[in-house]
Coordinates of C-alpha atoms in Angstrom, one line a residue:
X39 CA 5.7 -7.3 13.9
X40 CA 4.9 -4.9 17.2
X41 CA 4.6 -7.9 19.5
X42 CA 7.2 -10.1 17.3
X43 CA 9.7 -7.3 16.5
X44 CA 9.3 -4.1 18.5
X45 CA 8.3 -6.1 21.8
X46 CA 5.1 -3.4 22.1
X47 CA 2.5 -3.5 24.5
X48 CA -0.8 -5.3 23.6
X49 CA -2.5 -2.0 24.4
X50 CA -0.4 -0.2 21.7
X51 CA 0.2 -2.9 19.0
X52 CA -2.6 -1.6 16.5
X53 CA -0.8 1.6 16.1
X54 CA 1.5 1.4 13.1
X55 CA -1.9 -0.1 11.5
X56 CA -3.8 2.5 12.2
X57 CA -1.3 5.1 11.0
X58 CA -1.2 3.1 7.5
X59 CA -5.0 3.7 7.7
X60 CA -4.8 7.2 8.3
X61 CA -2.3 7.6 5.2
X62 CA -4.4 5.6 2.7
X63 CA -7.3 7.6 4.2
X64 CA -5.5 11.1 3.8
X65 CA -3.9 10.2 0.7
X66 CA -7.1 9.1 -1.3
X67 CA -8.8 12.2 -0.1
X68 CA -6.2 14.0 -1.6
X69 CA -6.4 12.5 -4.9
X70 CA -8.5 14.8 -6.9
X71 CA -6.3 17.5 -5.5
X72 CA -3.0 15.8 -6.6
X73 CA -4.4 15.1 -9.6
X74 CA -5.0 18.8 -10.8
X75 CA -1.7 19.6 -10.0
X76 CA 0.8 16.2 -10.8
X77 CA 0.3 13.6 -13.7
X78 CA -1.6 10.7 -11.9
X79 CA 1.3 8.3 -12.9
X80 CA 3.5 10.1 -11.2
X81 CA 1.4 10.0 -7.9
X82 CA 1.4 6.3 -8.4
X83 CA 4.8 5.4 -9.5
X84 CA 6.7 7.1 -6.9
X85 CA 4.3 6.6 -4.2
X86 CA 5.5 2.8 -5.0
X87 CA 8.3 3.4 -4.1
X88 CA 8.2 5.9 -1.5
X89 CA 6.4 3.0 0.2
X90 CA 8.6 0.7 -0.5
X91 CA 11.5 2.5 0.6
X92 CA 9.5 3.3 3.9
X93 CA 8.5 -0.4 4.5
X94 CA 12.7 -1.4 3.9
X95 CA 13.4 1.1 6.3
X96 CA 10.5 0.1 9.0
X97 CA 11.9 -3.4 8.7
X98 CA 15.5 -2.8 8.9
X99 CA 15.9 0.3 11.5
X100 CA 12.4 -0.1 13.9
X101 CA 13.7 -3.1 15.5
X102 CA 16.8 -2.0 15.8
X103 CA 15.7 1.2 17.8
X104 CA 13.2 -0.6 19.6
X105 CA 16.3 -2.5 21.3
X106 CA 16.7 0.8 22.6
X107 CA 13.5 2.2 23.4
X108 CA 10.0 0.0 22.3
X109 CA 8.4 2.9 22.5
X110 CA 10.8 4.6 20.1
X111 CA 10.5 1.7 18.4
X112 CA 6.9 1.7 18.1
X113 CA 6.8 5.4 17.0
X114 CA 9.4 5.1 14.4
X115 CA 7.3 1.8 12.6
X116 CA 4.0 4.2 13.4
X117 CA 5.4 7.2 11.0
X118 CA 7.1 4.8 8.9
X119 CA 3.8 3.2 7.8
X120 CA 2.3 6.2 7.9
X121 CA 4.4 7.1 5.1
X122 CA 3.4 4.0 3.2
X123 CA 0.1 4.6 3.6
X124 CA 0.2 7.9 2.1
X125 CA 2.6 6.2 -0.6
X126 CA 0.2 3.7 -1.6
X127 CA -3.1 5.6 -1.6
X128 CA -2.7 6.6 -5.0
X129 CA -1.6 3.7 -6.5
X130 CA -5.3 1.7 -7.0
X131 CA -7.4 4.8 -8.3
X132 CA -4.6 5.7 -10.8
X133 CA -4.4 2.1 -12.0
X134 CA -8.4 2.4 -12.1
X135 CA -8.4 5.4 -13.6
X136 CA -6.1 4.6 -16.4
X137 CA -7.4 1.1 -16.9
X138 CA -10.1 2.9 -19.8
X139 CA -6.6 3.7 -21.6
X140 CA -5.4 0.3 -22.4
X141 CA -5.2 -0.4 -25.9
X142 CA -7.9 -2.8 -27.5
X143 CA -9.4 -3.6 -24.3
X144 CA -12.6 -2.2 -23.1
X145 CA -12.7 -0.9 -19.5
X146 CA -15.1 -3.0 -18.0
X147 CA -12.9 -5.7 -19.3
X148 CA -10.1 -4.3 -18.1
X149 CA -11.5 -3.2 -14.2
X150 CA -12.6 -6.9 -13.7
X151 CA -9.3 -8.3 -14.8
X152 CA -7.8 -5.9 -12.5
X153 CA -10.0 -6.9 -9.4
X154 CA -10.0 -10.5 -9.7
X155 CA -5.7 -10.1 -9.8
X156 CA -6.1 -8.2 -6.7
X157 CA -8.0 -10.5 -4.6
X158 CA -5.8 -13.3 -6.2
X159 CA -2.9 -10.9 -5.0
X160 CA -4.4 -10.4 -1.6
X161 CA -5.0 -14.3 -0.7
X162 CA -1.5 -15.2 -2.2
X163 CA 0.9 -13.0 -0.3
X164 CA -0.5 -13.4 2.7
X165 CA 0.0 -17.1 2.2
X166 CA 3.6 -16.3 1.2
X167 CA 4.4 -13.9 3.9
X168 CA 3.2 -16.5 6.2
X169 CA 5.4 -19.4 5.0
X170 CA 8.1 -16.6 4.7
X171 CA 7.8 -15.7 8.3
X172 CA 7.3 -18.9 9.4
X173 CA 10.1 -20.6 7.4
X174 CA 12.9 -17.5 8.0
X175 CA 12.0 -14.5 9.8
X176 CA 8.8 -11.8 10.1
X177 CA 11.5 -9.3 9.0
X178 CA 12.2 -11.3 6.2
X179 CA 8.8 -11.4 5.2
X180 CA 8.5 -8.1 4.4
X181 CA 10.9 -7.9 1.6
X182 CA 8.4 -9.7 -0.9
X183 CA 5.8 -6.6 -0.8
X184 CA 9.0 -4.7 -1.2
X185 CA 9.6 -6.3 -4.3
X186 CA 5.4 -6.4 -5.3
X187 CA 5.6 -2.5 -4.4
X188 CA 8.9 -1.9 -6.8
X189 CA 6.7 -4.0 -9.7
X190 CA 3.8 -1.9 -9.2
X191 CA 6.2 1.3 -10.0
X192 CA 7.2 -0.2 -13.0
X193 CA 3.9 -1.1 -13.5
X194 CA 2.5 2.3 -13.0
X195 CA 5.2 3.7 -15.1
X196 CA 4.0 1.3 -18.2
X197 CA 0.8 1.4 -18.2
X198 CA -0.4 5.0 -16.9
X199 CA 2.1 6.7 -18.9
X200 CA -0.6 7.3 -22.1
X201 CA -3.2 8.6 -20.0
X202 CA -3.5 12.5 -20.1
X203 CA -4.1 14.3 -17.0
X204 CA -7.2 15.5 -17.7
X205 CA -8.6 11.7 -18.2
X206 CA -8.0 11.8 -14.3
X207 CA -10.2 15.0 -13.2
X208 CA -13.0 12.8 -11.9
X209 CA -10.9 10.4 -9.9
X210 CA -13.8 9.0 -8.3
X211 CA -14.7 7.3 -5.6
X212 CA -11.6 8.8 -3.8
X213 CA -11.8 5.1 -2.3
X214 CA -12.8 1.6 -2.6
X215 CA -13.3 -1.0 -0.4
X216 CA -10.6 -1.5 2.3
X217 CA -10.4 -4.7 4.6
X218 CA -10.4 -4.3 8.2
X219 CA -9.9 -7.5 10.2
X220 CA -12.6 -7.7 13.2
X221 CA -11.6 -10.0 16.2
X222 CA -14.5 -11.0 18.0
X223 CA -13.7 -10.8 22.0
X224 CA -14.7 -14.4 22.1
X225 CA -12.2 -15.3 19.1
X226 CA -8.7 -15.1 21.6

């Protein structure tokens, strides 16, 4: 998307990922905080879609002001994903958290359900942004996390809902495992 849509600088391409990161990091960190003082399903449900919102308007306006400016460009998508990063960081421990509330299912159940969706999640919508970026447009692309992201609020919204606040006071680890791609200087 920054070399693709914004036209940005190798040098500065990594930015709008590292300003997600920063997000997810802040936001998780902030969890136990947030959670004394808003309903964990609320964190989650609108931080869906304060992220989706974010990532519509990353797609549809960044490009657009990087015609402009690429620099302007590339700070707009930066705060942009910044925002969805803080959006989405307490989406998975809420969903964690209230995954010892469902009904007739045990937790440990539950948790490895909800892991091997997620990897399953992970490895298909990368496939299907792919073929969606390579079949219409990168910009295009982005609309089916969009959609993923406004699930996940109804989602949240269903299935966090019975969970009290105080079932959330030890919202812990503040963070799980988070990918990082590595590219090997050799690997060009």
């Amino acid at each position: 998307f920054a070399r693709d849509v914004l036209a940005a600088e190798l040098s500065v391409r990594a930015v709008p990922f590292a300003t997600f990161m920063v997000g997810m990091i802040a936001g998780r960190l902030s969890m136990p905080w947030l959670a004394e003082r808003i309903h964990p399903n609320t964190v989650a449900l609108r931080g869906s879609l304060i992220a989706a919102g974010a990532l519509i308007a990353s797609v549809v306006f960044s490009g657009q002001v990087a015609t402009l400016s690429a620099m302007a460009g590339l700070v707009l998508t930066a705060l942009l994903w910044l925002i969805i990063g803080l959006g989405l960081s307490g989406v998975a421990p809420t969903y964690f958290a209230a995954a010892a509330h469902l009904p007739g299912v045990s937790t440990a159940w539950a948790l490895s359900r909800m892991q091997l969706i997620n990897q399953l999640a992970i490895i298909g919508a990368k496939a299907l942004m792919g073929a969606l970026a390579g079949g219409l447009s990168l910009s295009l692309a982005f609309v089916f996390p969009v959609i993923l992201l406004i699930i996940g609020s109804f989602v949240a919204w269903k299935t966090t809902e019975k969970a009290e606040a105080s079932d959330y006071d030890e919202i812990s680890p503040v963070t799980g495992t988070i990918t990082l791609p590595i590219i090997r200087p050799d690997e060009k």
